[in-house]
One Martini backbone bead per residue (centre of mass of N, CA, C, O) as a GRO file, in nm:
protein
  263
    1PRO     BB    1 -13.328  -4.174   6.052
    2GLN     BB    2 -13.501  -4.427   5.940
    3SER     BB    3 -13.545  -4.614   5.651
    4PHE     BB    4 -13.824  -4.714   5.435
    5HIS     BB    5 -13.884  -5.012   5.223
    6GLY     BB    6 -14.094  -5.136   4.985
    7HIS     BB    7 -14.162  -5.489   4.888
    8ARG     BB    8 -14.297  -5.671   4.652
    9ALA     BB    9 -14.391  -6.024   4.718
   10GLN     BB   10 -14.364  -6.371   4.626
   11LEU     BB   11 -14.381  -6.660   4.815
   12PRO     BB   12 -14.091  -6.805   4.691
   13PRO     BB   13 -14.007  -6.676   4.397
   14ASP     BB   14 -13.905  -6.372   4.526
   15THR     BB   15 -13.664  -6.406   4.725
   16GLN     BB   16 -13.407  -6.318   4.576
   17ARG     BB   17 -13.503  -6.035   4.494
   18LEU     BB   18 -13.554  -5.933   4.782
   19PHE     BB   19 -13.260  -5.966   4.889
   20GLU     BB   20 -13.120  -5.788   4.681
   21ALA     BB   21 -13.273  -5.526   4.767
   22ALA     BB   22 -13.229  -5.535   5.095
   23GLN     BB   23 -12.982  -5.648   5.239
   24PRO     BB   24 -12.995  -5.820   5.504
   25GLU     BB   25 -12.927  -5.884   5.859
   26VAL     BB   26 -13.236  -5.916   5.947
   27VAL     BB   27 -13.497  -6.163   5.960
   28PHE     BB   28 -13.861  -6.139   5.962
   29HIS     BB   29 -14.074  -6.420   5.934
   30LEU     BB   30 -14.439  -6.382   5.866
   31ALA     BB   31 -14.519  -6.497   5.608
   32SER     BB   32 -14.865  -6.618   5.559
   33PRO     BB   33 -15.105  -6.819   5.509
   34ILE     BB   34 -15.461  -6.804   5.631
   35MET     BB   35 -15.642  -7.116   5.662
   36LEU     BB   36 -15.905  -7.217   5.836
   37GLY     BB   37 -15.940  -7.563   5.913
   38GLU     BB   38 -15.999  -7.926   5.832
   39ASP     BB   39 -15.920  -7.936   5.547
   40PRO     BB   40 -15.682  -8.139   5.386
   41THR     BB   41 -15.632  -7.959   5.123
   42LEU     BB   42 -15.470  -7.728   5.277
   43LEU     BB   43 -15.192  -7.859   5.276
   44GLU     BB   44 -15.146  -7.784   4.966
   45THR     BB   45 -15.239  -7.491   4.945
   46MET     BB   46 -15.014  -7.386   5.182
   47ARG     BB   47 -14.725  -7.504   5.149
   48SER     BB   48 -14.571  -7.293   4.983
   49GLY     BB   49 -14.631  -7.039   5.180
   50ILE     BB   50 -14.486  -7.191   5.425
   51VAL     BB   51 -14.259  -7.406   5.376
   52ASP     BB   52 -14.117  -7.309   5.115
   53ALA     BB   53 -14.075  -7.015   5.203
   54SER     BB   54 -13.904  -7.073   5.457
   55THR     BB   55 -13.667  -7.227   5.322
   56GLU     BB   56 -13.591  -7.001   5.127
   57VAL     BB   57 -13.525  -6.788   5.340
   58ALA     BB   58 -13.307  -6.950   5.484
   59SER     BB   59 -13.121  -6.974   5.237
   60ALA     BB   60 -13.085  -6.669   5.192
   61CYS     BB   61 -12.960  -6.607   5.463
   62ALA     BB   62 -12.706  -6.777   5.417
   63GLU     BB   63 -12.607  -6.621   5.162
   64TYR     BB   64 -12.626  -6.319   5.320
   65GLY     BB   65 -12.572  -6.338   5.639
   66ALA     BB   66 -12.846  -6.368   5.788
   67ARG     BB   67 -13.063  -6.333   6.035
   68LEU     BB   68 -13.324  -6.553   6.173
   69VAL     BB   69 -13.680  -6.495   6.235
   70HIS     BB   70 -13.911  -6.735   6.292
   71VAL     BB   71 -14.267  -6.724   6.266
   72GLY     BB   72 -14.476  -6.890   6.428
   73THR     BB   73 -14.709  -7.076   6.645
   74CYS     BB   74 -14.914  -7.168   6.907
   75ALA     BB   75 -15.074  -7.388   6.733
   76GLU     BB   76 -14.853  -7.612   6.738
   77TYR     BB   77 -14.941  -7.745   7.012
   78GLY     BB   78 -15.245  -7.781   7.052
   79GLU     BB   79 -15.316  -8.060   7.276
   80CYS     BB   80 -15.174  -7.953   7.494
   81GLU     BB   81 -15.077  -7.859   7.820
   82ALA     BB   82 -15.127  -7.614   8.021
   83PRO     BB   83 -14.855  -7.468   7.991
   84TYR     BB   84 -14.675  -7.395   7.717
   85LYS     BB   85 -14.379  -7.556   7.613
   86GLU     BB   86 -14.102  -7.579   7.413
   87GLN     BB   87 -14.060  -7.905   7.495
   88ASP     BB   88 -14.307  -7.987   7.377
   89ILE     BB   89 -14.512  -8.209   7.217
   90CYS     BB   90 -14.659  -8.154   6.937
   91LYS     BB   91 -15.040  -8.125   6.846
   92PRO     BB   92 -15.155  -8.052   6.575
   93GLN     BB   93 -15.508  -7.999   6.426
   94ASP     BB   94 -15.438  -7.830   6.165
   95PRO     BB   95 -15.307  -7.740   5.871
   96TYR     BB   96 -15.172  -7.481   5.957
   97ALA     BB   97 -15.022  -7.593   6.210
   98ILE     BB   98 -14.873  -7.824   6.068
   99LEU     BB   99 -14.710  -7.640   5.869
  100LYS     BB  100 -14.575  -7.456   6.079
  101LEU     BB  101 -14.419  -7.680   6.217
  102GLU     BB  102 -14.262  -7.779   5.971
  103ALA     BB  103 -14.118  -7.510   5.927
  104SER     BB  104 -13.980  -7.477   6.201
  105GLN     BB  105 -13.816  -7.740   6.184
  106ALA     BB  106 -13.664  -7.685   5.917
  107VAL     BB  107 -13.509  -7.425   6.011
  108LEU     BB  108 -13.383  -7.533   6.281
  109GLU     BB  109 -13.191  -7.745   6.145
  110ARG     BB  110 -12.990  -7.491   6.055
  111SER     BB  111 -12.869  -7.368   6.338
  112SER     BB  112 -12.572  -7.496   6.324
  113LYS     BB  113 -12.497  -7.298   6.054
  114GLN     BB  114 -12.711  -7.072   6.145
  115PRO     BB  115 -12.886  -6.785   6.251
  116ILE     BB  116 -13.166  -6.920   6.436
  117THR     BB  117 -13.508  -6.835   6.522
  118VAL     BB  118 -13.796  -6.948   6.702
  119VAL     BB  119 -14.124  -6.817   6.729
  120ARG     BB  120 -14.422  -6.814   6.958
  121PRO     BB  121 -14.696  -6.654   6.943
  122PHE     BB  122 -14.956  -6.533   7.111
  123ARG     BB  123 -15.235  -6.395   7.154
  124THR     BB  124 -15.322  -6.123   6.929
  125ILE     BB  125 -15.395  -5.775   6.992
  126GLY     BB  126 -15.534  -5.475   6.835
  127PRO     BB  127 -15.485  -5.229   6.645
  128GLY     BB  128 -15.592  -5.357   6.316
  129GLU     BB  129 -15.776  -5.573   6.368
  130SER     BB  130 -15.992  -5.798   6.144
  131ARG     BB  131 -15.973  -6.073   6.303
  132GLY     BB  132 -16.160  -6.237   6.515
  133VAL     BB  133 -16.323  -6.203   6.814
  134VAL     BB  134 -16.256  -5.909   6.879
  135ALA     BB  135 -16.328  -5.777   6.610
  136ALA     BB  136 -16.618  -5.888   6.593
  137ALA     BB  137 -16.720  -5.769   6.864
  138CYS     BB  138 -16.663  -5.474   6.803
  139ARG     BB  139 -16.847  -5.442   6.559
  140ALA     BB  140 -17.109  -5.528   6.701
  141ALA     BB  141 -17.105  -5.320   6.931
  142LEU     BB  142 -17.098  -5.058   6.751
  143SER     BB  143 -17.376  -5.167   6.590
  144LYS     BB  144 -17.579  -5.304   6.790
  145GLN     BB  145 -17.531  -5.614   6.767
  146PRO     BB  146 -17.549  -5.927   6.765
  147PHE     BB  147 -17.346  -6.200   6.935
  148PRO     BB  148 -17.258  -6.494   6.835
  149MET     BB  149 -17.145  -6.770   7.049
  150THR     BB  150 -17.005  -6.948   7.251
  151ASP     BB  151 -16.965  -7.020   7.582
  152GLY     BB  152 -16.669  -6.878   7.660
  153ARG     BB  153 -16.474  -7.061   7.865
  154GLN     BB  154 -16.221  -6.999   7.730
  155ILE     BB  155 -15.883  -6.972   7.804
  156ARG     BB  156 -15.681  -6.684   7.740
  157GLU     BB  157 -15.407  -6.518   7.598
  158TRP     BB  158 -15.360  -6.155   7.603
  159ASN     BB  159 -15.191  -5.961   7.347
  160HIS     BB  160 -15.018  -5.704   7.255
  161VAL     BB  161 -14.880  -5.622   6.957
  162GLU     BB  162 -14.635  -5.459   7.069
  163SER     BB  163 -14.531  -5.679   7.263
  164ILE     BB  164 -14.482  -5.894   7.049
  165SER     BB  165 -14.285  -5.726   6.879
  166THR     BB  166 -14.072  -5.696   7.097
  167GLY     BB  167 -14.007  -6.000   7.122
  168ILE     BB  168 -13.916  -6.047   6.830
  169ILE     BB  169 -13.685  -5.842   6.834
  170CYS     BB  170 -13.526  -5.968   7.068
  171ALA     BB  171 -13.473  -6.238   6.912
  172GLY     BB  172 -13.288  -6.068   6.695
  173ALA     BB  173 -13.061  -5.969   6.933
  174HIS     BB  174 -13.011  -6.214   7.104
  175PRO     BB  175 -12.756  -6.443   7.128
  176ASP     BB  176 -12.924  -6.678   7.297
  177ALA     BB  177 -13.157  -6.730   7.073
  178ILE     BB  178 -12.994  -6.907   6.914
  179GLY     BB  179 -13.146  -7.220   6.844
  180GLN     BB  180 -13.436  -7.138   6.939
  181THR     BB  181 -13.745  -7.183   7.101
  182ILE     BB  182 -13.987  -6.906   7.159
  183ASN     BB  183 -14.200  -6.770   7.361
  184ILE     BB  184 -14.460  -6.512   7.307
  185GLY     BB  185 -14.568  -6.313   7.598
  186GLY     BB  186 -14.785  -6.271   7.908
  187GLY     BB  187 -15.064  -6.208   7.921
  188GLU     BB  188 -15.374  -6.191   8.004
  189ARG     BB  189 -15.617  -6.402   8.161
  190LYS     BB  190 -15.918  -6.487   7.979
  191SER     BB  191 -16.219  -6.523   7.888
  192VAL     BB  192 -16.405  -6.486   7.616
  193LYS     BB  193 -16.654  -6.380   7.759
  194ASP     BB  194 -16.518  -6.151   7.917
  195VAL     BB  195 -16.416  -5.997   7.669
  196VAL     BB  196 -16.688  -5.946   7.529
  197GLN     BB  197 -16.818  -5.797   7.766
  198ALA     BB  198 -16.608  -5.566   7.777
  199ILE     BB  199 -16.668  -5.455   7.497
  200TYR     BB  200 -16.968  -5.380   7.547
  201GLN     BB  201 -16.914  -5.193   7.780
  202LEU     BB  202 -16.722  -4.991   7.630
  203ALA     BB  203 -16.948  -4.937   7.399
  204GLY     BB  204 -17.244  -4.918   7.532
  205THR     BB  205 -17.370  -5.211   7.512
  206ASP     BB  206 -17.592  -5.443   7.541
  207PRO     BB  207 -17.523  -5.760   7.670
  208ASP     BB  208 -17.780  -5.909   7.552
  209HIS     BB  209 -17.644  -5.932   7.259
  210ILE     BB  210 -17.507  -6.176   7.383
  211LEU     BB  211 -17.494  -6.513   7.236
  212THR     BB  212 -17.453  -6.748   7.444
  213GLY     BB  213 -17.430  -7.070   7.283
  214ASP     BB  214 -17.500  -7.049   6.964
  215LEU     BB  215 -17.220  -7.182   6.924
  216GLN     BB  216 -16.997  -7.404   6.820
  217ARG     BB  217 -16.727  -7.548   6.863
  218ARG     BB  218 -16.439  -7.628   6.760
  219THR     BB  219 -16.251  -7.862   6.668
  220HIS     BB  220 -16.019  -7.913   6.928
  221GLU     BB  221 -16.099  -7.717   7.135
  222VAL     BB  222 -15.960  -7.564   7.405
  223ASP     BB  223 -15.977  -7.438   7.730
  224HIS     BB  224 -15.652  -7.408   7.761
  225PHE     BB  225 -15.443  -7.114   7.647
  226TRP     BB  226 -15.105  -7.097   7.739
  227GLY     BB  227 -14.784  -6.980   7.831
  228ASP     BB  228 -14.450  -7.036   7.888
  229HIS     BB  229 -14.214  -6.748   7.970
  230SER     BB  230 -13.931  -6.816   8.104
  231LEU     BB  231 -13.729  -6.798   7.872
  232SER     BB  232 -13.766  -6.501   7.782
  233GLU     BB  233 -13.720  -6.383   8.071
  234SER     BB  234 -13.420  -6.491   8.093
  235LEU     BB  235 -13.319  -6.303   7.855
  236TRP     BB  236 -13.524  -6.005   7.868
  237GLY     BB  237 -13.769  -6.029   8.018
  238PRO     BB  238 -14.052  -5.891   8.074
  239ILE     BB  239 -14.326  -5.793   7.895
  240THR     BB  240 -14.495  -5.520   7.846
  241GLN     BB  241 -14.841  -5.466   7.940
  242PRO     BB  242 -15.130  -5.359   7.894
  243ASP     BB  243 -15.425  -5.321   7.979
  244LEU     BB  244 -15.685  -5.492   7.857
  245HIS     BB  245 -15.897  -5.265   7.847
  246ASP     BB  246 -15.717  -5.073   7.684
  247THR     BB  247 -15.692  -5.253   7.440
  248LEU     BB  248 -15.993  -5.271   7.372
  249ALA     BB  249 -16.035  -4.965   7.343
  250SER     BB  250 -15.836  -4.940   7.100
  251CYS     BB  251 -15.999  -5.117   6.909
  252LEU     BB  252 -16.254  -4.941   6.904
  253GLN     BB  253 -16.120  -4.678   6.813
  254TRP     BB  254 -16.016  -4.780   6.541
  255LEU     BB  255 -16.308  -4.863   6.427
  256ARG     BB  256 -16.424  -4.563   6.436
  257LYS     BB  257 -16.259  -4.513   6.207
  258PRO     BB  258 -16.278  -4.501   5.876
  259SER     BB  259 -16.035  -4.695   5.819
  260GLY     BB  260 -16.121  -4.919   6.019
  261GLY     BB  261 -16.424  -4.969   5.922
  262ALA     BB  262 -16.321  -5.065   5.623
  263VAL     BB  263 -16.172  -5.346   5.701
   0.00000   0.00000   0.00000
């Protein structure tokens, strides 16, 4: 059996210490502050934790001979037209997405000299999620509370966290993934409204508690947001996804547990 060792670190300053301790062969870099919003001051607030940390990790990978899978975000595409393709010219609309794109581009520039892959996971849900519309709707449904939301007509791609993890791991193992940016996902497409209604139905809560249209959409929020996953499928095939209703049921089940409900 494999052994696992945890190492607490703050990136970028602890990068070298972390690599000395772990001696990695493959690095999956997911660490990033996430502060959503339009405030331009967030560009400086998050820059060190996103851009500087990513370039430090890439440099350390080069020093230790480790392969790097840099985990970007589908938000880098911004206001592109769905389905989002890896070759699209990205149009990120908020500081988090702008900095994630800058980090992705910075590390990928090194791929001619070291083994680097950038992946862009699409909307990820599942047990353990504590933020986002699915987690919020699950908590409201379980507590029989009203749930104010937007019109909910936005179509999204919904992926189970284990399926996304599988895709990220595949990107760290496949030789032809090196030097590429690869979308990760392929889950079912449903409107936000349909997903919230399914959650209330699964929880046995009156759907009249769903207050559709009570909230305004975020600035720059697009109607259609899903990816073209033909590149990843050409490399390692489609990623198996559980039925969306089963995924939502597992989210509710996790939150029913004392540990889940406390998060």
